[in-house]
Short mmCIF file of N, CA and C in Angstrom, two decimals:
data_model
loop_
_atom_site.label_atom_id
_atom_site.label_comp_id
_atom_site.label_asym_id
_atom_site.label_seq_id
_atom_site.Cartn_x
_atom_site.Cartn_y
_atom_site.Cartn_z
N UNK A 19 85.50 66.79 97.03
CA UNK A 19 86.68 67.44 96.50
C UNK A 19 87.84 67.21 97.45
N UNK A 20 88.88 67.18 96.95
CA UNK A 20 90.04 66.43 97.52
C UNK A 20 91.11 67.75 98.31
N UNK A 21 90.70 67.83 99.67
CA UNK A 21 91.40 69.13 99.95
C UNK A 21 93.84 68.89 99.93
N UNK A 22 93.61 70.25 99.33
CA UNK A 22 95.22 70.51 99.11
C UNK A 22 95.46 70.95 100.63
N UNK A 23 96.76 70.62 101.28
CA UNK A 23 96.99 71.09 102.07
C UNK A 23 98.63 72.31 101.62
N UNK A 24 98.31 72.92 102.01
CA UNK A 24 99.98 74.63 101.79
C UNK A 24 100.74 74.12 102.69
N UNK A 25 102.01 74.30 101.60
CA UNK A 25 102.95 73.94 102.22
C UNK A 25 103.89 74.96 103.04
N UNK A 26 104.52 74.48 103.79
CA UNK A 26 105.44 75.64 104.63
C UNK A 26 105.78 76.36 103.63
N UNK A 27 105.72 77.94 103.89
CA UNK A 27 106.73 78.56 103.04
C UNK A 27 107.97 78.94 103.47
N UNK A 28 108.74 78.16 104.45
CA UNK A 28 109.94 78.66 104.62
C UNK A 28 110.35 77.22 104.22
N UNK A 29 109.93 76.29 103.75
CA UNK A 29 110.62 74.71 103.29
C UNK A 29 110.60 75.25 101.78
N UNK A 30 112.27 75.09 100.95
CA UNK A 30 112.39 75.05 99.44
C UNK A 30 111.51 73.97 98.42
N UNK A 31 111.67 73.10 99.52
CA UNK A 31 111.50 71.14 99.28
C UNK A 31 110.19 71.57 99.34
N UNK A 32 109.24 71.75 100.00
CA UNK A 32 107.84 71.94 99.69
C UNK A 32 107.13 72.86 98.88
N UNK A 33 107.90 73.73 99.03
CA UNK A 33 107.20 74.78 97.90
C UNK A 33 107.13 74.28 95.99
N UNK A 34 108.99 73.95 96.02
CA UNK A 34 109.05 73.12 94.87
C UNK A 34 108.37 72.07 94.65
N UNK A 35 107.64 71.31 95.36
CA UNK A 35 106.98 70.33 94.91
C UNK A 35 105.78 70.62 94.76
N UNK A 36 105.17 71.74 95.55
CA UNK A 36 103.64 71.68 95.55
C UNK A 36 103.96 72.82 94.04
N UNK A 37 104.88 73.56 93.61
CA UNK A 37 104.83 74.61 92.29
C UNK A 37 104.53 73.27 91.33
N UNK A 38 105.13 71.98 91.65
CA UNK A 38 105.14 71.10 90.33
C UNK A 38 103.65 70.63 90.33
N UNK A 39 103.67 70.06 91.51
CA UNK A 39 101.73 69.94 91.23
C UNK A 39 100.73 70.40 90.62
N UNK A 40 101.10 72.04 91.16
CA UNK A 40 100.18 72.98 90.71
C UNK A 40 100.36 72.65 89.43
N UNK A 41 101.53 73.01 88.81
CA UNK A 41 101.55 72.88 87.14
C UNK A 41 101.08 71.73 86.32
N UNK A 42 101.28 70.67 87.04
CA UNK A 42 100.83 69.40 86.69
C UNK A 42 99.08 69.46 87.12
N UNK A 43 98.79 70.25 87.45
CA UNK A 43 97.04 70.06 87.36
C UNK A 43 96.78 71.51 86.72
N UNK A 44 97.87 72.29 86.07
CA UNK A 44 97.13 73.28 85.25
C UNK A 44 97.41 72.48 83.77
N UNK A 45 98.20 71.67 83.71
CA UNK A 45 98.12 70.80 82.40
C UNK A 45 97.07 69.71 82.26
N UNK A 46 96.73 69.53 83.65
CA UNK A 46 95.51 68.30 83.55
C UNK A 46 94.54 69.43 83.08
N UNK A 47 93.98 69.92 83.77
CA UNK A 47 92.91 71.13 83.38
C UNK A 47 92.95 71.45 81.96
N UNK A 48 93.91 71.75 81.12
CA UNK A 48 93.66 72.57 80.00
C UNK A 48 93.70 71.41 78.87
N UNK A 49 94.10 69.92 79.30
CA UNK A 49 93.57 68.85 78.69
C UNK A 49 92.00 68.37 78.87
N UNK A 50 91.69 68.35 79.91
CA UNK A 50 90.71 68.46 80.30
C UNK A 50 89.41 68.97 79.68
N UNK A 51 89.83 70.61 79.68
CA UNK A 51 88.87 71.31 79.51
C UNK A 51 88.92 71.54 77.48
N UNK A 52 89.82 71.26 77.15
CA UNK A 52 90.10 70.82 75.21
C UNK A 52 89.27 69.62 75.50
N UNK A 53 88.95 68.49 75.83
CA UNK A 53 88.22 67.68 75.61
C UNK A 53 86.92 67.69 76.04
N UNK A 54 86.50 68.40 77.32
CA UNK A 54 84.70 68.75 77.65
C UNK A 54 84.91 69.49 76.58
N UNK A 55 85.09 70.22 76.41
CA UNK A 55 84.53 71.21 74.64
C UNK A 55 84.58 70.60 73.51
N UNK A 56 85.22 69.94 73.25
CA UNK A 56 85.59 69.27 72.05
C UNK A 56 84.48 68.49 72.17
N UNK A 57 83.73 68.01 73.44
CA UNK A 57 82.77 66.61 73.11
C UNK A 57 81.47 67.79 73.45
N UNK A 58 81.17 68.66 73.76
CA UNK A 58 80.32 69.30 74.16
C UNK A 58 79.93 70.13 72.66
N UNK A 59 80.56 70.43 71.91
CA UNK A 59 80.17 70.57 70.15
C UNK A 59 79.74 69.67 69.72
N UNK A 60 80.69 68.83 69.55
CA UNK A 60 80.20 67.13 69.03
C UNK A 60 79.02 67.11 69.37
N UNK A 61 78.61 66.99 70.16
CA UNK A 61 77.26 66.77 70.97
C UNK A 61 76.27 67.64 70.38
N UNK A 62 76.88 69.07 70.42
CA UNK A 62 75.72 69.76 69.85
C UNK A 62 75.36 70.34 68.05
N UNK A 63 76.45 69.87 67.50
CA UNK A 63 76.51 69.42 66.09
C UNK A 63 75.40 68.48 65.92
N UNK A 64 75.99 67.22 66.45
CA UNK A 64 75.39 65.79 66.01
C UNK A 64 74.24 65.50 66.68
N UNK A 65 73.27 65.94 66.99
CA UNK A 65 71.96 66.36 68.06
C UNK A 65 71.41 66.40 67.00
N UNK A 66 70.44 65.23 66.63
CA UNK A 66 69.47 65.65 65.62
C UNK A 66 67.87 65.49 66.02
N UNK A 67 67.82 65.25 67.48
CA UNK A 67 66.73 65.06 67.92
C UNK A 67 65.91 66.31 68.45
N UNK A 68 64.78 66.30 69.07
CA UNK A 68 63.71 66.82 69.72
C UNK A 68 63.58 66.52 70.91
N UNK A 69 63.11 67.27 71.89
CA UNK A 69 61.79 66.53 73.35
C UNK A 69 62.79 66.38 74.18
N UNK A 70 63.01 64.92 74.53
CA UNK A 70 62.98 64.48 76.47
C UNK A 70 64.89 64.85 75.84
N UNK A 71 65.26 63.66 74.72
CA UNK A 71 66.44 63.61 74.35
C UNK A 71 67.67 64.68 74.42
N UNK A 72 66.91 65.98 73.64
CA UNK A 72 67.60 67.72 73.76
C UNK A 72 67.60 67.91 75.12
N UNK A 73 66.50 67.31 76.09
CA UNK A 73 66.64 68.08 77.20
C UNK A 73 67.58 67.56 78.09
N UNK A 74 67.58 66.09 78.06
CA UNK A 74 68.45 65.74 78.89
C UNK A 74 69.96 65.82 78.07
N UNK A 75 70.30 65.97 77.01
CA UNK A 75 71.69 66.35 76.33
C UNK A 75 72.31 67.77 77.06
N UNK A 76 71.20 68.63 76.89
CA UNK A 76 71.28 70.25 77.42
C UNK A 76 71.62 69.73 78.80
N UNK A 77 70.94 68.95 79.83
CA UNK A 77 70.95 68.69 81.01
C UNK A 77 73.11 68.73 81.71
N UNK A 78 72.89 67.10 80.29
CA UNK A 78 74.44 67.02 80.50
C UNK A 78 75.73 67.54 80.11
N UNK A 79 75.17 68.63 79.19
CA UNK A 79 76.39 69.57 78.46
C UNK A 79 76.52 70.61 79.82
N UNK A 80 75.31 71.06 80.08
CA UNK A 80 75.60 72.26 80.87
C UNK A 80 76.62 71.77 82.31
N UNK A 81 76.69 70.70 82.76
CA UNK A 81 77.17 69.53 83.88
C UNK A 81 78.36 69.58 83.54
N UNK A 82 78.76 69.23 82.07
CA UNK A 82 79.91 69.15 81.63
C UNK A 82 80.96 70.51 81.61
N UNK A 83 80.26 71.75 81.18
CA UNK A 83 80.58 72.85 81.67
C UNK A 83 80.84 73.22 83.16
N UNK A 84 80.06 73.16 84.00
CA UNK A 84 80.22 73.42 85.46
C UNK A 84 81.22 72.55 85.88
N UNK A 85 81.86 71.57 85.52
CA UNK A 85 82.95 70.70 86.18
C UNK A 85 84.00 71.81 85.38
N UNK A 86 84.36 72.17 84.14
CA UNK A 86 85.37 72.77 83.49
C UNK A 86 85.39 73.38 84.48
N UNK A 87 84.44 74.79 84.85
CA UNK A 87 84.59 75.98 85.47
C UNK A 87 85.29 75.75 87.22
N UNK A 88 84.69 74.43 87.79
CA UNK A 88 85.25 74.04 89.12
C UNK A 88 86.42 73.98 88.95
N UNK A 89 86.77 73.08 87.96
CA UNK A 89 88.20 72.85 87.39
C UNK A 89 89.24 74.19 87.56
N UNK A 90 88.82 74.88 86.91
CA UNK A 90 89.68 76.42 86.89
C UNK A 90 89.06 76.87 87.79
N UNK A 91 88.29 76.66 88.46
CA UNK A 91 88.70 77.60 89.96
C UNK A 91 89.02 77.04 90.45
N UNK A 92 89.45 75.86 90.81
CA UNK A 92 89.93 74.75 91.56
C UNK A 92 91.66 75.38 91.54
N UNK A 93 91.93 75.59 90.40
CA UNK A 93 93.47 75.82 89.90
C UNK A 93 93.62 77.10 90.26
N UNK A 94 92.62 78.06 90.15
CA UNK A 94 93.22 79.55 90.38
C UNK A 94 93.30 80.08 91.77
N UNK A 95 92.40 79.07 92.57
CA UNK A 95 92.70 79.50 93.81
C UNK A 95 93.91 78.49 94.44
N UNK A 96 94.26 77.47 94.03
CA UNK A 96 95.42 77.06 94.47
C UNK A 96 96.89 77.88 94.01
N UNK A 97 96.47 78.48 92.71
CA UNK A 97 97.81 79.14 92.32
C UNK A 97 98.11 80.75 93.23
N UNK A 98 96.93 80.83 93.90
CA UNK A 98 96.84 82.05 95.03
C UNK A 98 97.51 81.54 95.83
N UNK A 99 97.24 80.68 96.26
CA UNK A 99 97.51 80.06 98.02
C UNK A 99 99.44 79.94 97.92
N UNK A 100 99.51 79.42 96.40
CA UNK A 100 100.71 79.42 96.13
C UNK A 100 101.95 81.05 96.27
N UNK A 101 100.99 81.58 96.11
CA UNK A 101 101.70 82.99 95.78
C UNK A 101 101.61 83.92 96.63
N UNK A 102 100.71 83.63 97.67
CA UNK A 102 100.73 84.37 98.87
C UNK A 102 101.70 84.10 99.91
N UNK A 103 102.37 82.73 100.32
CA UNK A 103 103.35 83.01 101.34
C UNK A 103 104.74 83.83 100.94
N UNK A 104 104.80 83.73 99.45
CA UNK A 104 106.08 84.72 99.36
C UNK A 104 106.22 85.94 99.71
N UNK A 105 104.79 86.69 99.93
CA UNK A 105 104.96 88.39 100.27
C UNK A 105 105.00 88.20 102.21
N UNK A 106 106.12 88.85 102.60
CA UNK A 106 106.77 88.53 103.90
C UNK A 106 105.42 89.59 105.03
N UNK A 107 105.06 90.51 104.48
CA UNK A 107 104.02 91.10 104.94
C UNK A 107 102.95 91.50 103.75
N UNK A 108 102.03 91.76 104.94
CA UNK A 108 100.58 92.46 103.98
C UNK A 108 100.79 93.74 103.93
N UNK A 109 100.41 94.42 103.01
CA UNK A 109 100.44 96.15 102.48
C UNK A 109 99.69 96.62 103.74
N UNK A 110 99.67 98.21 103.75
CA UNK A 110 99.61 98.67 105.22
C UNK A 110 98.19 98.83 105.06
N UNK A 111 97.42 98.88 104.16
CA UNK A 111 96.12 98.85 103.86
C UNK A 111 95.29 98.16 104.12
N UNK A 112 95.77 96.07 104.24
CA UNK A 112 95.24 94.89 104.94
C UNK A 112 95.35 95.43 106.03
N UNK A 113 95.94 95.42 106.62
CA UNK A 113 96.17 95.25 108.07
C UNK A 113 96.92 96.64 108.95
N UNK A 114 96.34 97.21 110.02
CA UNK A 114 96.62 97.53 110.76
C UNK A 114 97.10 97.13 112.08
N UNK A 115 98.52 97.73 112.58
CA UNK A 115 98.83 96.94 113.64
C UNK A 115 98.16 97.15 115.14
N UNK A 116 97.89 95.73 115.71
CA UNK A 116 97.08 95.32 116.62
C UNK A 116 96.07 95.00 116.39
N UNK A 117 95.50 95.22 114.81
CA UNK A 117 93.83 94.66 114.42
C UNK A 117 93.98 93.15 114.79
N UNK A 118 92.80 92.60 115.01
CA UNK A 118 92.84 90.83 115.05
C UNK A 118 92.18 90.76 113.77
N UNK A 119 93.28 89.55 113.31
CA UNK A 119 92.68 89.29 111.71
C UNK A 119 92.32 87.68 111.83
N UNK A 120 91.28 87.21 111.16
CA UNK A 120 90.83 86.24 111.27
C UNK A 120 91.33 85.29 109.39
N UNK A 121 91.78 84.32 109.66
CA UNK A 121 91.86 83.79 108.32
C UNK A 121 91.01 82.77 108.04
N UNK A 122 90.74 82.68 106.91
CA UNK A 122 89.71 81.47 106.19
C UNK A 122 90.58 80.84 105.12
N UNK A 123 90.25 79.57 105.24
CA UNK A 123 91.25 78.62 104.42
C UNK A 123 90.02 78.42 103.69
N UNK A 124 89.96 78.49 102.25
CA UNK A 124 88.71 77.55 101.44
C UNK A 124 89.29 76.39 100.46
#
């Protein structure tokens, strides 16, 4: 998987470009994911078989599903990452002052 890197949030120029990205891979995604479904019916419409055939179809529908779902989480946690440098602080509830806070990038 192809890591995103966040952009400064005090650069206009970066934020605006990485907002266009984002949007441009929530339009890839929802093309995307209209076509794994669209062929993942097909598939299970036009299935007129039994045995090894069903199993390995089932094998690759369910495959085909788990990429959709990466897909949208792929997007929803980038549209976080996006939306978190705008709040200038954390609520007094994150964080207490002088706690050491540790961050995780995923």
């Amino acid at each position: 998987m192809k890591r995103h890197t966040l952009p400064e949030p005090n650069s206009r120029k970066q934020m605006a470009r990485a907002r266009r990205k984002h949007t441009e891979r929530v339009v890839f995604a929802v093309i995307f994911t209209s076509v794994e479904l669209w062929a993942v019916v097909a598939a299970v419409v036009l299935l007129e078989d039994d045995g090894v055939l069903a199993v390995a179809a089932s094998v690759v529908l369910s495959a085909a599903l788990i990429a959709v779902w990466d897909t949208w989480q792929s997007v929803v946690v980038t549209g976080r990452a996006l939306r978190l440098p705008s709040r200038e602080e954390p609520p007094a509830d994150e964080a207490e002052p002088g706690q050491q806070m540790k961050l995780v990038r995923l």
